[in-house]
Coordinates of C-alpha atoms in Angstrom, one line a residue:
M1 CA 91.1 -39.1 67.1
N2 CA 94.9 -37.7 67.6
K3 CA 97.7 -40.1 66.6
F4 CA 98.2 -40.3 70.7
K5 CA 94.7 -41.7 71.2
F6 CA 94.6 -44.0 68.7
E7 CA 98.8 -45.5 69.5
I8 CA 96.6 -45.9 73.3
I9 CA 93.9 -47.6 71.9
F10 CA 96.0 -50.0 69.0
L11 CA 97.8 -51.0 72.3
L12 CA 95.4 -51.8 74.5
L13 CA 94.2 -53.9 71.6
T14 CA 96.3 -55.9 70.9
A15 CA 96.9 -56.8 74.7
I16 CA 93.4 -58.4 75.0
F17 CA 93.4 -59.5 71.9
L18 CA 96.6 -62.1 72.6
R19 CA 95.3 -63.0 75.9
L20 CA 91.9 -64.3 74.8
I21 CA 93.6 -66.5 72.5
N22 CA 92.5 -70.0 73.5
L23 CA 91.5 -68.5 76.9
N24 CA 89.3 -72.4 76.8
Q25 CA 92.2 -74.7 76.9
S26 CA 92.0 -77.1 79.9
L27 CA 92.0 -76.1 83.2
W28 CA 95.2 -77.5 85.5
L29 CA 95.6 -79.0 88.2
D30 CA 96.3 -75.6 90.7
E31 CA 93.4 -73.9 88.9
A32 CA 91.0 -76.9 89.2
I33 CA 91.7 -77.5 92.6
N34 CA 90.6 -73.0 92.7
V35 CA 87.4 -73.9 90.7
V36 CA 86.4 -76.7 92.5
Y37 CA 86.1 -75.2 95.9
A38 CA 85.4 -71.8 95.1
R39 CA 82.0 -73.6 93.3
S40 CA 81.3 -75.9 95.9
N41 CA 81.8 -74.1 99.0
D42 CA 80.8 -71.3 100.5
F43 CA 81.9 -67.3 100.5
W44 CA 84.0 -67.3 104.5
W45 CA 84.9 -70.6 103.9
F46 CA 86.2 -70.2 100.5
V47 CA 87.9 -67.6 102.0
S48 CA 89.1 -68.2 105.3
E49 CA 89.5 -71.7 105.8
Y50 CA 90.7 -72.9 102.1
P51 CA 94.2 -70.2 101.9
I52 CA 95.7 -72.6 104.4
G53 CA 96.3 -75.3 102.1
D54 CA 97.2 -72.6 99.4
F55 CA 100.1 -70.6 100.6
H56 CA 98.6 -67.5 99.3
P57 CA 96.8 -64.1 100.7
P58 CA 92.9 -64.0 100.8
G59 CA 92.7 -61.6 98.1
Y60 CA 92.1 -64.2 94.8
F61 CA 90.2 -66.4 96.3
A62 CA 87.4 -64.0 97.5
M63 CA 87.7 -62.2 93.8
L64 CA 87.2 -65.9 92.3
W65 CA 84.1 -67.1 94.3
L66 CA 82.5 -64.1 93.8
W67 CA 82.7 -63.8 89.7
G68 CA 82.4 -67.8 89.6
Q69 CA 78.6 -66.7 91.4
A70 CA 78.1 -64.1 89.1
F71 CA 79.4 -65.6 86.3
G72 CA 80.3 -69.0 86.5
F73 CA 82.8 -71.1 86.9
S74 CA 83.3 -72.2 83.1
E75 CA 87.1 -72.3 81.9
I76 CA 86.5 -68.9 80.0
S77 CA 84.2 -67.1 82.9
V78 CA 87.0 -67.8 85.5
R79 CA 90.4 -66.9 83.0
I80 CA 88.6 -63.3 82.2
P81 CA 89.4 -62.0 86.2
S82 CA 93.0 -62.6 85.3
V83 CA 92.7 -61.2 81.3
I84 CA 91.5 -58.0 83.0
F85 CA 94.5 -57.4 84.9
G86 CA 96.7 -58.2 82.7
V87 CA 95.5 -55.8 79.8
L88 CA 95.3 -53.3 82.9
T89 CA 98.7 -53.8 84.0
V90 CA 99.7 -53.0 80.3
Y91 CA 98.2 -49.6 81.1
L92 CA 99.8 -49.4 84.1
T93 CA 102.7 -49.5 82.6
F94 CA 102.7 -47.0 79.9
L95 CA 101.2 -44.7 82.4
I96 CA 104.6 -44.7 84.3
G97 CA 107.2 -45.1 82.0
R98 CA 105.5 -41.6 80.6
N99 CA 105.4 -40.1 83.8
L100 CA 109.3 -41.6 84.4
F101 CA 110.5 -40.5 81.0
S102 CA 107.8 -39.6 78.2
S103 CA 105.3 -41.4 76.5
K104 CA 107.2 -43.1 73.7
V105 CA 108.8 -44.4 76.5
G106 CA 105.4 -46.2 78.1
L107 CA 104.0 -47.0 74.6
L108 CA 107.1 -48.7 74.1
G109 CA 107.5 -50.9 77.5
G110 CA 103.4 -51.2 77.3
L111 CA 103.8 -52.8 74.3
L112 CA 106.6 -55.1 75.3
L113 CA 104.6 -56.6 77.7
A114 CA 101.6 -56.2 75.9
I115 CA 103.4 -58.9 73.9
A116 CA 105.3 -60.3 76.0
P117 CA 104.9 -64.5 76.1
L118 CA 105.1 -65.1 80.1
H119 CA 103.1 -62.4 81.2
I120 CA 100.3 -63.6 78.3
Y121 CA 100.8 -66.9 80.0
Y122 CA 100.0 -65.5 83.4
S123 CA 96.4 -63.2 82.2
Q124 CA 95.2 -66.7 80.4
E125 CA 95.5 -68.7 84.5
A126 CA 92.9 -68.6 86.7
R127 CA 95.5 -67.4 89.3
M128 CA 96.8 -64.9 91.7
Y129 CA 99.9 -64.3 89.9
S130 CA 98.1 -62.1 87.0
F131 CA 96.7 -59.4 89.7
A132 CA 99.9 -59.6 92.1
A133 CA 101.3 -58.5 88.5
F134 CA 99.1 -55.5 88.6
A135 CA 98.7 -54.7 92.6
A136 CA 102.4 -54.3 91.8
A137 CA 102.4 -51.7 89.2
F138 CA 99.2 -50.1 90.9
S139 CA 101.5 -49.3 93.7
T140 CA 104.2 -47.9 91.7
Y141 CA 102.2 -45.8 89.8
T142 CA 100.0 -44.7 93.0
L143 CA 104.0 -44.4 94.8
I144 CA 104.9 -41.1 92.2
L145 CA 101.9 -40.0 92.2
L146 CA 103.0 -39.4 95.8
L147 CA 106.4 -38.0 94.4
K148 CA 103.9 -35.3 92.5
K149 CA 101.5 -34.6 95.8
K150 CA 98.3 -35.4 93.5
Q151 CA 95.0 -35.2 95.1
Y152 CA 93.7 -38.7 96.1
A153 CA 98.2 -39.9 95.8
F154 CA 97.8 -41.0 99.5
L155 CA 94.4 -42.7 99.4
L156 CA 95.0 -44.6 96.2
H157 CA 98.9 -45.7 97.2
T158 CA 97.1 -47.4 100.5
L159 CA 94.2 -49.0 98.8
S160 CA 97.7 -50.4 96.1
T161 CA 99.6 -51.6 98.8
L162 CA 96.1 -53.3 100.9
L163 CA 95.6 -55.1 96.8
I164 CA 99.1 -56.2 97.0
L165 CA 98.7 -58.2 100.5
F166 CA 96.3 -59.3 100.0
S167 CA 97.1 -61.0 96.3
D168 CA 100.4 -62.7 97.2
Y169 CA 103.5 -62.9 99.6
V170 CA 105.7 -62.7 97.0
A171 CA 105.0 -59.5 96.1
Y172 CA 105.3 -57.9 98.8
F173 CA 109.3 -57.7 97.9
I174 CA 108.3 -54.9 95.6
I175 CA 107.7 -52.9 99.2
P176 CA 111.4 -52.9 100.9
A177 CA 111.9 -52.2 96.5
H178 CA 110.0 -49.1 97.2
I179 CA 111.7 -48.7 101.0
V180 CA 115.6 -48.3 99.5
W181 CA 114.6 -46.5 96.7
V182 CA 112.3 -44.3 98.6
L183 CA 115.0 -43.6 101.4
L184 CA 117.5 -43.1 98.6
Y185 CA 116.2 -40.2 96.7
K186 CA 112.8 -39.5 97.7
R187 CA 113.4 -38.3 101.7
S188 CA 111.0 -35.4 101.4
I189 CA 107.6 -37.8 101.1
L190 CA 109.6 -40.3 104.2
R191 CA 106.7 -39.1 106.2
I192 CA 103.9 -39.5 104.3
Y193 CA 104.9 -42.8 102.6
F194 CA 105.9 -44.6 106.0
F195 CA 102.1 -43.4 107.2
S196 CA 100.2 -45.0 104.1
L197 CA 102.5 -48.7 104.5
M198 CA 101.6 -48.5 108.0
L199 CA 98.0 -48.0 107.3
S200 CA 98.0 -50.4 105.0
L201 CA 99.2 -52.7 107.3
I202 CA 97.2 -52.6 109.9
L203 CA 94.4 -52.2 107.4
F204 CA 96.0 -56.6 106.8
F205 CA 96.4 -57.0 110.9
P206 CA 93.5 -59.6 110.8
W207 CA 95.0 -61.8 108.2
L208 CA 97.8 -62.3 110.0
I209 CA 96.1 -65.1 112.5
K210 CA 95.2 -66.8 109.6
F211 CA 99.1 -66.0 107.8
V212 CA 100.5 -68.1 111.4
D213 CA 98.7 -71.4 110.4
Q214 CA 99.2 -71.2 106.4
L215 CA 103.4 -71.0 107.5
K216 CA 102.8 -74.1 109.6
N217 CA 100.2 -76.2 107.0
G218 CA 103.3 -74.8 104.5
L219 CA 107.1 -76.0 106.3
Q220 CA 105.1 -79.0 107.1
T221 CA 104.6 -80.0 103.5
A222 CA 108.1 -78.8 102.2
E223 CA 109.1 -81.1 104.9
A224 CA 106.9 -84.0 104.9
I225 CA 107.0 -84.4 101.1
E226 CA 110.5 -84.9 99.5
G227 CA 110.7 -83.0 96.4
W228 CA 108.0 -80.3 97.2
Q229 CA 110.6 -77.6 97.5
K230 CA 111.8 -78.8 93.7
V231 CA 107.8 -78.1 92.5
V232 CA 106.8 -74.7 94.4
G233 CA 110.5 -72.7 93.8
G234 CA 113.8 -74.0 96.3
A235 CA 117.1 -71.8 96.3
T236 CA 118.4 -73.8 93.7
I237 CA 120.9 -72.9 90.5
K238 CA 118.3 -74.9 88.3
N239 CA 115.3 -72.2 89.5
L240 CA 118.4 -69.0 89.0
I241 CA 118.8 -70.6 84.9
L242 CA 115.3 -71.1 84.8
F243 CA 114.7 -67.3 86.4
P244 CA 116.0 -65.1 83.7
V245 CA 115.3 -68.1 80.9
K246 CA 111.3 -68.3 81.4
T247 CA 111.0 -64.7 82.0
L248 CA 112.3 -63.8 78.0
V249 CA 110.0 -66.9 76.2
G250 CA 108.1 -67.5 79.0
K251 CA 106.9 -71.1 79.3
I252 CA 108.0 -72.4 75.7
D253 CA 110.8 -75.0 75.2
F254 CA 112.0 -77.5 72.5
S255 CA 113.6 -80.8 73.3
N256 CA 116.8 -80.3 72.1
N257 CA 118.9 -78.5 75.1
L258 CA 121.6 -77.0 72.0
I259 CA 119.0 -75.7 70.0
Y260 CA 117.5 -74.5 72.6
S261 CA 120.5 -72.8 74.3
L262 CA 121.6 -71.4 71.1
I263 CA 118.3 -68.9 70.1
L264 CA 118.2 -68.1 73.5
F265 CA 121.4 -66.7 73.2
I266 CA 120.8 -64.6 70.4
F267 CA 117.8 -63.0 71.2
S268 CA 118.8 -62.0 74.2
I269 CA 122.5 -60.0 73.3
P270 CA 119.4 -57.2 72.7
Y271 CA 118.3 -57.2 75.9
L272 CA 121.7 -57.3 77.2
V273 CA 123.1 -54.5 74.7
I274 CA 119.7 -52.2 75.9
L275 CA 120.1 -52.8 79.7
T276 CA 123.8 -51.6 79.6
K277 CA 122.8 -48.2 78.1
N278 CA 120.5 -48.5 81.2
I279 CA 123.0 -49.1 83.3
K280 CA 125.2 -45.9 82.1
K281 CA 122.6 -43.6 82.4
W282 CA 122.3 -44.4 86.4
D283 CA 119.5 -41.7 87.7
E284 CA 116.4 -41.9 90.1
K285 CA 114.3 -42.5 88.0
A286 CA 116.5 -46.1 85.4
D287 CA 116.9 -46.9 89.9
L288 CA 113.5 -46.7 90.4
L289 CA 113.1 -49.6 88.2
W290 CA 115.5 -51.3 88.5
A291 CA 114.5 -51.7 92.0
W292 CA 111.3 -53.5 90.9
L293 CA 113.0 -55.6 88.8
V294 CA 116.5 -56.8 91.1
I295 CA 115.3 -56.6 94.8
P296 CA 112.4 -58.9 94.4
P297 CA 113.8 -61.5 92.6
F298 CA 116.6 -61.5 95.2
L299 CA 114.9 -61.4 98.5
A300 CA 112.6 -64.8 97.4
F301 CA 116.0 -66.4 96.2
L302 CA 117.4 -65.3 100.0
I303 CA 114.4 -67.0 101.7
S304 CA 114.0 -69.9 99.7
F305 CA 116.3 -71.9 101.7
F306 CA 114.0 -71.5 104.0
I307 CA 110.6 -71.4 102.8
P308 CA 110.4 -72.3 98.7
V309 CA 109.1 -69.7 96.6
F310 CA 112.1 -68.8 94.3
S311 CA 110.5 -69.3 90.4
Y312 CA 109.8 -67.1 88.0
F313 CA 106.0 -67.6 88.5
R314 CA 106.2 -65.8 91.3
L315 CA 107.4 -63.1 90.0
I316 CA 105.8 -62.5 87.2
F317 CA 105.4 -58.9 89.1
I318 CA 108.3 -57.6 88.0
L319 CA 107.5 -57.2 83.9
P320 CA 106.5 -53.5 84.0
G321 CA 109.8 -52.8 85.6
F322 CA 112.1 -55.0 82.9
Y323 CA 110.1 -53.7 80.4
L324 CA 110.2 -50.4 80.4
L325 CA 114.3 -50.3 81.4
V326 CA 114.2 -52.0 78.4
A327 CA 112.4 -48.8 76.8
A328 CA 114.0 -46.5 78.2
G329 CA 117.7 -47.8 76.9
L330 CA 116.2 -48.0 72.9
D331 CA 115.4 -44.5 74.0
M332 CA 118.7 -44.1 73.8
V333 CA 119.3 -45.5 71.1
K334 CA 118.7 -43.5 67.3
G335 CA 117.5 -44.0 63.8
N336 CA 118.0 -47.1 62.4
F337 CA 119.5 -49.1 65.0
Q338 CA 116.8 -48.3 67.1
K339 CA 114.1 -48.7 64.7
A340 CA 116.1 -52.8 64.3
L341 CA 115.9 -53.1 67.8
V342 CA 112.3 -51.9 68.7
G343 CA 111.6 -54.9 65.6
L344 CA 114.1 -57.2 66.5
L345 CA 112.4 -57.3 70.2
V346 CA 108.7 -57.3 69.0
L347 CA 109.7 -60.4 66.4
F348 CA 111.0 -62.5 69.1
E349 CA 108.4 -62.2 71.7
L350 CA 105.7 -62.3 69.2
T351 CA 107.1 -66.0 67.8
A352 CA 107.7 -66.7 71.8
S353 CA 104.0 -65.8 72.4
S354 CA 102.6 -68.0 68.9
I355 CA 104.6 -71.0 69.8
Y356 CA 102.6 -70.7 73.1
L357 CA 99.8 -69.3 72.0
F358 CA 98.7 -71.8 69.0
N359 CA 101.1 -74.9 70.0
P360 CA 99.3 -76.9 72.1
I361 CA 102.8 -78.6 73.4
Y362 CA 102.7 -75.5 75.4
H363 CA 99.4 -75.3 76.8
R364 CA 98.0 -76.3 80.1
E365 CA 97.7 -80.1 81.0
D366 CA 95.6 -81.5 78.9
W367 CA 92.9 -82.7 82.1
K368 CA 89.8 -82.2 79.4
G369 CA 91.1 -84.2 77.0
A370 CA 92.4 -87.5 79.5
V371 CA 88.9 -87.1 81.1
E372 CA 86.8 -87.1 77.6
F373 CA 89.4 -90.1 75.8
I374 CA 88.5 -92.6 79.9
N375 CA 84.6 -91.6 79.0
L376 CA 84.5 -93.1 75.9
K377 CA 87.2 -96.1 76.4
S378 CA 85.2 -97.0 80.2
N379 CA 81.7 -98.8 81.8
S380 CA 80.2 -99.2 84.5
K381 CA 83.3 -102.1 85.2
S382 CA 86.0 -99.5 84.9
L383 CA 88.4 -97.6 87.9
V384 CA 90.6 -95.2 87.9
L385 CA 93.2 -95.2 90.2
V386 CA 94.8 -91.3 91.0
K387 CA 97.7 -91.5 92.4
S388 CA 96.9 -89.0 95.1
N389 CA 95.4 -89.5 98.5
T390 CA 92.7 -87.1 97.9
G391 CA 90.7 -87.0 95.3
L392 CA 92.1 -84.5 92.2
A393 CA 89.8 -81.5 91.1
P394 CA 91.3 -81.1 87.4
F395 CA 89.5 -85.1 87.3
S396 CA 86.1 -84.2 89.3
Y397 CA 85.7 -80.7 87.3
Y398 CA 85.4 -82.3 84.3
E399 CA 82.6 -84.6 85.2
P400 CA 84.0 -88.4 84.5
K401 CA 80.9 -90.6 84.1
I402 CA 83.8 -93.5 85.8
N403 CA 84.3 -94.5 89.4
S404 CA 87.3 -92.9 90.6
S405 CA 89.2 -93.4 93.6
P406 CA 92.7 -91.7 95.5
A407 CA 95.0 -94.4 95.7
F408 CA 96.6 -93.8 98.6
I409 CA 96.7 -93.2 102.3
N410 CA 99.4 -91.4 103.2
I411 CA 101.4 -89.5 99.9
P412 CA 104.9 -89.4 99.5
V413 CA 104.0 -94.4 99.3
K414 CA 106.8 -95.3 101.4
S415 CA 105.7 -98.7 102.2
E416 CA 103.2 -100.9 101.2
G417 CA 100.6 -100.0 104.4
D418 CA 100.6 -96.6 102.9
L419 CA 98.4 -97.9 99.9
V420 CA 94.3 -98.4 100.1
G421 CA 93.0 -101.7 99.9
L422 CA 93.2 -102.8 96.5
E423 CA 92.3 -106.0 96.7
E424 CA 88.6 -105.2 97.9
K425 CA 88.7 -102.1 95.8
I426 CA 89.1 -103.8 92.3
S427 CA 87.3 -106.4 92.9
K428 CA 84.3 -105.5 90.9
Y429 CA 85.9 -104.0 87.8
E430 CA 86.8 -105.2 85.3
K431 CA 89.1 -102.7 84.2
I432 CA 91.8 -100.3 85.7
Y433 CA 92.9 -97.1 85.0
V434 CA 96.9 -96.1 86.3
F435 CA 97.2 -91.8 86.5
D436 CA 100.7 -91.5 86.1
Y437 CA 100.2 -87.5 87.2
L438 CA 102.6 -86.5 89.7
V439 CA 103.8 -90.0 90.8
E440 CA 107.6 -88.4 91.5
I441 CA 106.4 -86.9 94.0
T442 CA 103.3 -89.3 95.4
D443 CA 105.3 -93.0 94.4
P444 CA 108.9 -93.0 93.7
K445 CA 109.1 -96.1 94.4
R446 CA 107.0 -96.7 91.9
L447 CA 104.9 -99.1 94.5
L448 CA 101.1 -99.1 92.8
E449 CA 102.4 -100.4 89.8
Q450 CA 104.2 -103.8 91.7
K451 CA 101.5 -104.3 94.0
I452 CA 98.7 -103.9 90.7
K453 CA 100.9 -106.5 88.8
S454 CA 101.0 -108.7 91.8
L455 CA 96.9 -108.8 92.4
N456 CA 96.8 -110.6 88.5
L457 CA 96.2 -107.9 86.4
L458 CA 97.7 -107.8 82.7
E459 CA 98.9 -104.4 81.5
V460 CA 97.0 -103.8 77.8
E461 CA 97.9 -100.0 76.6
K462 CA 99.0 -96.9 77.5
Y463 CA 98.4 -93.4 76.6
N464 CA 100.2 -89.9 77.4
F465 CA 98.0 -86.6 77.4
S466 CA 100.2 -83.5 77.0
G467 CA 101.0 -82.0 81.8
V468 CA 98.9 -85.3 82.8
G469 CA 101.3 -87.9 82.1
Y470 CA 100.3 -91.4 81.3
I471 CA 97.2 -93.5 81.9
T472 CA 97.5 -96.9 82.2
G473 CA 95.1 -100.3 81.6
Y474 CA 95.3 -102.6 82.8
E475 CA 92.8 -106.4 82.8
K476 CA 92.5 -108.7 85.0
K477 CA 94.3 -112.0 83.2
P478 CA 91.9 -114.3 82.2

């Protein structure tokens, strides 16, 4: 085996290994909602009706349903497709870098993506974001194949664009980035490129009927629930700051903001130095990557003044472009300084990724632990109240042995009339557990607690589970 093949295999094995660590961590809310509905409904309903309430195209939902029927709906099983898409994206990053610059740039860009904390995190999540990143990278690669007039390039580009359309709506912004670049530099392929794009849109057209329903539902939700924009990604200064921060360090955080800011500043310096190198060497190859990196976030931020979609996790599909720019910049640096920069970036990324992978504090919401705890503490005379107008999917997924019920008729709770009839509901039980999850959105005035205390119930215990929040136990006063 020659050195080059060994490096490719090492790259892919590294990507696989890191994405399999702690893959069995608890499902969080959005993952659990997908899985619970997928395993309890037929295929057609799940891909045509379910997405109306989950503002995404149906592609990922179709794959999740088919995969789950074949391999089961365990935590590891439902996350394996995202792992696969994550590893394939690493390989495509290598291919793009090799075709635009050199094998060295491709390998380095692929390595940086393979160990990138944010990409690892979402390659371990049973959602569509890893799929969207794969589709965007695949589309960029097939665009390069169109330029090289490779066999089947037209069909592959049409397929890759169709995958984007079926993956995630925010990923659509990679298409304007490609259009701008083609118009600026590659007008010779303009005709075949647009023909491919139009064919993809025609094949996707039937879904647009459902998209109208999705859009109406999404706008109604954003208007009805105060604070919803903060959750899903409004055009705010906070989200604008979080975007580059989370792109570099992923989901990890520190309680001391000063230390967090200092560490981030120190480790951002090499990236800034390297990207500056690339800006100085302005050419069409680098500009394809700059368009990939800059145009999608810019468009997402603009549209978020009307529809809240600007959030760093929705934009992980720009990561291959970012790391290839970094790799191309590193290639311009020579000698020991280059080795030092590469070592520093690898050390930084592996440290950030390890903090996430091996510290449960940074794992997803611990619904598994919360349900296990409730099962141990409760009996047939116990009731769980969740701060929602429906049941909570993660709670249902982990099959609690205790009765549970939504506490609200409508959300957000604005008056006591939005609460269920608590007197009748709790009359048969001796102990009540209340999950505080999403209280800032569903019950910001905490009217449920006020009502519970007025019903002669006494707070006797309180526990905190990572991501889930407080679980408070109440008993009837003697």
